[in-house]
PDB file of C-alpha atoms and ligand atoms in Angstrom:
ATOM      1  CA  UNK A1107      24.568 -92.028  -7.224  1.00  0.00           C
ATOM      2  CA  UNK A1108      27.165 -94.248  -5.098  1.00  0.00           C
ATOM      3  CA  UNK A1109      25.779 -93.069  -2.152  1.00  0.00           C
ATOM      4  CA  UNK A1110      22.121 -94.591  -3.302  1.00  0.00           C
ATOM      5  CA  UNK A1111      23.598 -97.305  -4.638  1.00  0.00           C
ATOM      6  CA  UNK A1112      25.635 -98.043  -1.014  1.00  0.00           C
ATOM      7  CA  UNK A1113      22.173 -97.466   0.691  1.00  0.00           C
ATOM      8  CA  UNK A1114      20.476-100.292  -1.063  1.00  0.00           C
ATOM      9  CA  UNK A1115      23.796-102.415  -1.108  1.00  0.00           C
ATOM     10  CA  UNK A1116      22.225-102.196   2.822  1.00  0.00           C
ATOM     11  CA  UNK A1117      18.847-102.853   2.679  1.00  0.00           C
ATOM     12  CA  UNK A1118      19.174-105.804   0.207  1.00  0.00           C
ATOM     13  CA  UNK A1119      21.659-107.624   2.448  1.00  0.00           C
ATOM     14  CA  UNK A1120      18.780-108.116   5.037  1.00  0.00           C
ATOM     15  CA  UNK A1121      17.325-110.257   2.479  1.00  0.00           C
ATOM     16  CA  UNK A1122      20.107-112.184   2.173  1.00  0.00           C
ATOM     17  CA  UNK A1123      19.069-115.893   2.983  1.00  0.00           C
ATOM     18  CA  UNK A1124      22.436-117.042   4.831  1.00  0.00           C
ATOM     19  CA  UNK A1125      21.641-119.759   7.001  1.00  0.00           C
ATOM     20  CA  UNK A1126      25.077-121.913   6.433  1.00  0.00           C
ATOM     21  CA  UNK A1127      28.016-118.760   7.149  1.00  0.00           C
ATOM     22  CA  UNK A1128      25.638-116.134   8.541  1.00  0.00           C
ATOM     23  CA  UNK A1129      26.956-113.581   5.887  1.00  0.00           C
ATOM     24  CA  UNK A1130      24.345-111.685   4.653  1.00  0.00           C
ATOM     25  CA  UNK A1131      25.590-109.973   1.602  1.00  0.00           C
ATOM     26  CA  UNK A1132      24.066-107.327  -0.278  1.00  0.00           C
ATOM     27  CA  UNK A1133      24.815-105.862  -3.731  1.00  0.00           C
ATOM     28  CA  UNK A1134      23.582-102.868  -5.758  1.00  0.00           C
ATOM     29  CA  UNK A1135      24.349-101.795  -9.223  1.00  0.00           C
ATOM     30  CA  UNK A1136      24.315 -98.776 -11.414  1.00  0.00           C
ATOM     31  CA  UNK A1137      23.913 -99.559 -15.524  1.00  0.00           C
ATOM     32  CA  UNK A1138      25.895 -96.931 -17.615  1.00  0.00           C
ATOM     33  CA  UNK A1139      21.921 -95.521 -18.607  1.00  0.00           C
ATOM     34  CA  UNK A1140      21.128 -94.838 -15.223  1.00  0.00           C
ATOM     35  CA  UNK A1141      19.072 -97.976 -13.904  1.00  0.00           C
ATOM     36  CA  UNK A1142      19.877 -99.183 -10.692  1.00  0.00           C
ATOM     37  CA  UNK A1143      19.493-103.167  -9.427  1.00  0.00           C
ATOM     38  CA  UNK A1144      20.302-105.080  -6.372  1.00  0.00           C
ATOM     39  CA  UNK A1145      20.716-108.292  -5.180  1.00  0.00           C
ATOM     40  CA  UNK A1146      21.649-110.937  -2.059  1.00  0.00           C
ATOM     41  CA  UNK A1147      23.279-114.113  -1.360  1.00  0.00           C
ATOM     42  CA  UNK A1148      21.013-116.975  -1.519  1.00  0.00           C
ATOM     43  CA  UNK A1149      22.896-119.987   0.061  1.00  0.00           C
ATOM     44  CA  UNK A1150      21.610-123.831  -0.071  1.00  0.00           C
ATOM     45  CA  UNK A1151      21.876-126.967   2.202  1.00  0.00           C
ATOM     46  CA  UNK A1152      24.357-128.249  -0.643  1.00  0.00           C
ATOM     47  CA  UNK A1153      26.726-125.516   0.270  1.00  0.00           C
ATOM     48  CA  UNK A1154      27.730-125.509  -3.756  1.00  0.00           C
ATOM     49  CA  UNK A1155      24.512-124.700  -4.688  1.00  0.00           C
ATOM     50  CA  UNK A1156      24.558-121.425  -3.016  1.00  0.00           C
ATOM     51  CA  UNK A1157      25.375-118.130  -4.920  1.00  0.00           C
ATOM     52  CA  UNK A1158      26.471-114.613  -4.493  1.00  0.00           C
ATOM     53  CA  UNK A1159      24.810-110.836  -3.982  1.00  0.00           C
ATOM     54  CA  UNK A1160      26.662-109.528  -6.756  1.00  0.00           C
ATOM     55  CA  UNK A1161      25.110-112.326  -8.892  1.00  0.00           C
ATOM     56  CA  UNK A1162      21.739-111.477  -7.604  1.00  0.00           C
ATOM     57  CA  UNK A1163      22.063-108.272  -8.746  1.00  0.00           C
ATOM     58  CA  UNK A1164      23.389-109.108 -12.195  1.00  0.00           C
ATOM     59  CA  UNK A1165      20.533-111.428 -12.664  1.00  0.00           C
ATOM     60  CA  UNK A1166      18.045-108.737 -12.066  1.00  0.00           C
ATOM     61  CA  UNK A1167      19.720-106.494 -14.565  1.00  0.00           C
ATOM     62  CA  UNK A1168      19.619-109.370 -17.341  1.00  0.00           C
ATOM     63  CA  UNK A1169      16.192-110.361 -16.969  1.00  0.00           C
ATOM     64  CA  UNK A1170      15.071-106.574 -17.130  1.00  0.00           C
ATOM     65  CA  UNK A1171      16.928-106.332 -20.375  1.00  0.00           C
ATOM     66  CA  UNK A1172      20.666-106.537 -19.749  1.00  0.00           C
ATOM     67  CA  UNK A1173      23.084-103.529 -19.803  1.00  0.00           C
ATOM     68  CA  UNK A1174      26.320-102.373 -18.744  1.00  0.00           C
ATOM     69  CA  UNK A1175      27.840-102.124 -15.467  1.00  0.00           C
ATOM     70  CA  UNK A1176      28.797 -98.335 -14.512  1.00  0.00           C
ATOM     71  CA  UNK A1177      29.212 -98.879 -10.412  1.00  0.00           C
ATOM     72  CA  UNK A1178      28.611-101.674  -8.123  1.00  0.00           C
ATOM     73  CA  UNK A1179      28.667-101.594  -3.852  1.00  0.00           C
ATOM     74  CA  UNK A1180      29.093-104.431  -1.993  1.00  0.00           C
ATOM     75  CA  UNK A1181      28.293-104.538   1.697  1.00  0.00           C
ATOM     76  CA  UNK A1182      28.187-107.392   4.684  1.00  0.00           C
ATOM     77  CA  UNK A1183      28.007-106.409   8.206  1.00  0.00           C
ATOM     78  CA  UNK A1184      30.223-108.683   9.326  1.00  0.00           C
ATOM     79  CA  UNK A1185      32.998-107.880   7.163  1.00  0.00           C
ATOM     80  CA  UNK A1186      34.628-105.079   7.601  1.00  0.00           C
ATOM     81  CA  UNK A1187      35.703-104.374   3.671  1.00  0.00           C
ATOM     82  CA  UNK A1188      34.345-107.451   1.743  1.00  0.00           C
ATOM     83  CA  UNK A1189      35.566-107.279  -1.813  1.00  0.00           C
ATOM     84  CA  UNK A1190      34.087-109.111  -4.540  1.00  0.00           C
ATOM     85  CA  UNK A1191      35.238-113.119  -4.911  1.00  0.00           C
ATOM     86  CA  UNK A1192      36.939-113.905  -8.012  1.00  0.00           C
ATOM     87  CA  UNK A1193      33.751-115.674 -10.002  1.00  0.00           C
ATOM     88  CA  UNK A1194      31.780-112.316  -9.362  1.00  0.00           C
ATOM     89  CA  UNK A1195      34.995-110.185 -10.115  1.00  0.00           C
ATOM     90  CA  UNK A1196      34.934-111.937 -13.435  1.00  0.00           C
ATOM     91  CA  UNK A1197      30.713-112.070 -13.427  1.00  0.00           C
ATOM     92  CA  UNK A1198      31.216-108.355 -13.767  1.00  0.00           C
ATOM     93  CA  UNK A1199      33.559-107.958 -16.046  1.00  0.00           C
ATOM     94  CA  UNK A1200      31.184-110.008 -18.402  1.00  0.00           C
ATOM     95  CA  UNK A1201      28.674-107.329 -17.924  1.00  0.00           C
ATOM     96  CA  UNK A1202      31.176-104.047 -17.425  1.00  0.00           C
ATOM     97  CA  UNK A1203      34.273-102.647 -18.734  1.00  0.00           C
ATOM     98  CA  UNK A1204      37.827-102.134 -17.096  1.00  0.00           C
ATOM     99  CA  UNK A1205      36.708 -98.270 -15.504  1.00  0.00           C
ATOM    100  CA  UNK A1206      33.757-100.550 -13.824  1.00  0.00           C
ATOM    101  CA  UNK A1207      33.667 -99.246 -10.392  1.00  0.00           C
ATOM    102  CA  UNK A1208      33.665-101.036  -7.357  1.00  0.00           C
ATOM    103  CA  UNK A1209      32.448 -99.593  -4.223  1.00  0.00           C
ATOM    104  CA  UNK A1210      33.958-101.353  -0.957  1.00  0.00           C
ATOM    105  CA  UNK A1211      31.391-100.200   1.998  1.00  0.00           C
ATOM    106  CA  UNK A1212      31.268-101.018   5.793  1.00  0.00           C
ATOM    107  CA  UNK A1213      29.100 -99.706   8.227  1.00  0.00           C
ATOM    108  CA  UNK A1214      29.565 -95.900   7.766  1.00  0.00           C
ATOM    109  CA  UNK A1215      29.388 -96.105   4.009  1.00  0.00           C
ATOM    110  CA  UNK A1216      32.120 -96.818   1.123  1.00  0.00           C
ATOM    111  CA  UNK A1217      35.225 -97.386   2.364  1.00  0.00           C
ATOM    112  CA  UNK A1218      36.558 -97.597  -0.684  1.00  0.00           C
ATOM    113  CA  UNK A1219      36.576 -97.702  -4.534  1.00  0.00           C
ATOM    114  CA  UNK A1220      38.481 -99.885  -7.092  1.00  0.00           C
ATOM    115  CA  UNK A1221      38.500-100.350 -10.486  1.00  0.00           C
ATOM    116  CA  UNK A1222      37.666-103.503 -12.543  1.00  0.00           C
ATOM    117  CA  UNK A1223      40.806-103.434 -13.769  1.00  0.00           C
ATOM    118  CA  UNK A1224      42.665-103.162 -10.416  1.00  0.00           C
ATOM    119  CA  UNK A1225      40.505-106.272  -8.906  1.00  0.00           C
ATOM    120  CA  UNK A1226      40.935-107.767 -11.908  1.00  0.00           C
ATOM    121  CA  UNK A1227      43.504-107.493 -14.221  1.00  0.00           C
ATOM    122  CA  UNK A1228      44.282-109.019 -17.270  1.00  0.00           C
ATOM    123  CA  UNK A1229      40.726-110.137 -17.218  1.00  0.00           C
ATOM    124  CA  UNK A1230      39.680-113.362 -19.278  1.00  0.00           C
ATOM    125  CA  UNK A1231      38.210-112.198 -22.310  1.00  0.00           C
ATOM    126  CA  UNK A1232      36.928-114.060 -25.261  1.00  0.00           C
ATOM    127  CA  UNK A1233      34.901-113.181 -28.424  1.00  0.00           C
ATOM    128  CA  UNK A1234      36.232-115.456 -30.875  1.00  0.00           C
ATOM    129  CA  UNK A1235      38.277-118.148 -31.710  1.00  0.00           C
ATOM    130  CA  UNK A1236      41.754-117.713 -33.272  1.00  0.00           C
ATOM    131  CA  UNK A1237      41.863-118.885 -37.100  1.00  0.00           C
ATOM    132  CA  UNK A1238      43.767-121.971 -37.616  1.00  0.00           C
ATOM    133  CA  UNK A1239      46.789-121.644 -39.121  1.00  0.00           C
TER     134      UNK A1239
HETATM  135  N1  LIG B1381      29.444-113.835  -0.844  1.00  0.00           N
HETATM  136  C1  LIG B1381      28.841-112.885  -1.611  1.00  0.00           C
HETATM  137  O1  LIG B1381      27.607-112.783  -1.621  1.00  0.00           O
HETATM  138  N2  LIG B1381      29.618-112.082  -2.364  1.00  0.00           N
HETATM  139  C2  LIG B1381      30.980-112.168  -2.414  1.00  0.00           C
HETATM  140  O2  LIG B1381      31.604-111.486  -3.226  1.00  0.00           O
HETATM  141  C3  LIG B1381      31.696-113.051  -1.511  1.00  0.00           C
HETATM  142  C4  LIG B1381      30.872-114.049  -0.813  1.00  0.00           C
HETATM  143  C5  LIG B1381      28.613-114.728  -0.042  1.00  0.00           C
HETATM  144  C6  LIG B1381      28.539-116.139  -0.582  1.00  0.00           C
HETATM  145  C7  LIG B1381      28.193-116.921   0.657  1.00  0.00           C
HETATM  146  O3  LIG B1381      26.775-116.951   0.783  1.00  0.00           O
HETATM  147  C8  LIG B1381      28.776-116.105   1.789  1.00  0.00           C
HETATM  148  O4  LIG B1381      29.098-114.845   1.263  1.00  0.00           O
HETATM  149  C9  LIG B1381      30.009-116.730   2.393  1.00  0.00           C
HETATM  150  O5  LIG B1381      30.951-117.037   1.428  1.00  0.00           O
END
């Protein structure tokens, strides 16, 4: 499953639309029930604007219905281990759990593969507000 998930990680990042760094970025996820999305940067002339593969890839999971996050890759050519940035890391953890893997890839396949909870610990979590005392 990794291994399909690292080989559209790949494809995807060719969509990437990149014009500003020249990263193209590709994500691909794997819910816990077995279906399987995948997403690219998509960068803007108002560099803010711009947003990441891993968020791609979320957004195609919530529009089809939502879900959980079981395993994610993340690949760029021209990066020889990218890792998730921090608003993705915590993007994820919105939509996974602290065993969420993450799949590091480069060129020959994953490189490596972390936990949530090791890119991200202590993780901001809220459901509900305290009561007042
Ligand atoms: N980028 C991603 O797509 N995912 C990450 O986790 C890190 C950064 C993209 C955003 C931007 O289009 C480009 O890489 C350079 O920051």
């Amino acid at each position: 499953m990794a291994a399909n998930l690292y080989r559209l990680a790949v494809s995807v990042s060719a969509k990437a639309h990149a014009p500003y760094s020249g990263l193209k970025v590709g994500a691909a996820l794997a819910t816990t029930d077995g279906r399987t999305y995948a997403g690219c940067n998509i960068e803007n002339a108002s560099y803010p604007e711009g947003w990441c593969a891993e968020t791609s890839a979320i957004s195609h999971m919530v529009v089809d219905g939502g879900g959980t996050i079981a395993d994610i890759a993340v690949f760029c050519s021209a990066i020889d281990l990218i890792t998730p940035c921090g608003g993705c890391r915590q993007r994820i953890a919105e939509f996974g759990s602290p065993e969420t893997k993450i799949h590091l890839c480069d060129g020959s396949g994953i490189a490596d593969t972390m936990t949530l909870e090791q890119l991200l610990p202590r993780a901001f979590d809220f459901k509900e507000p305290k009561s007042e005392k």
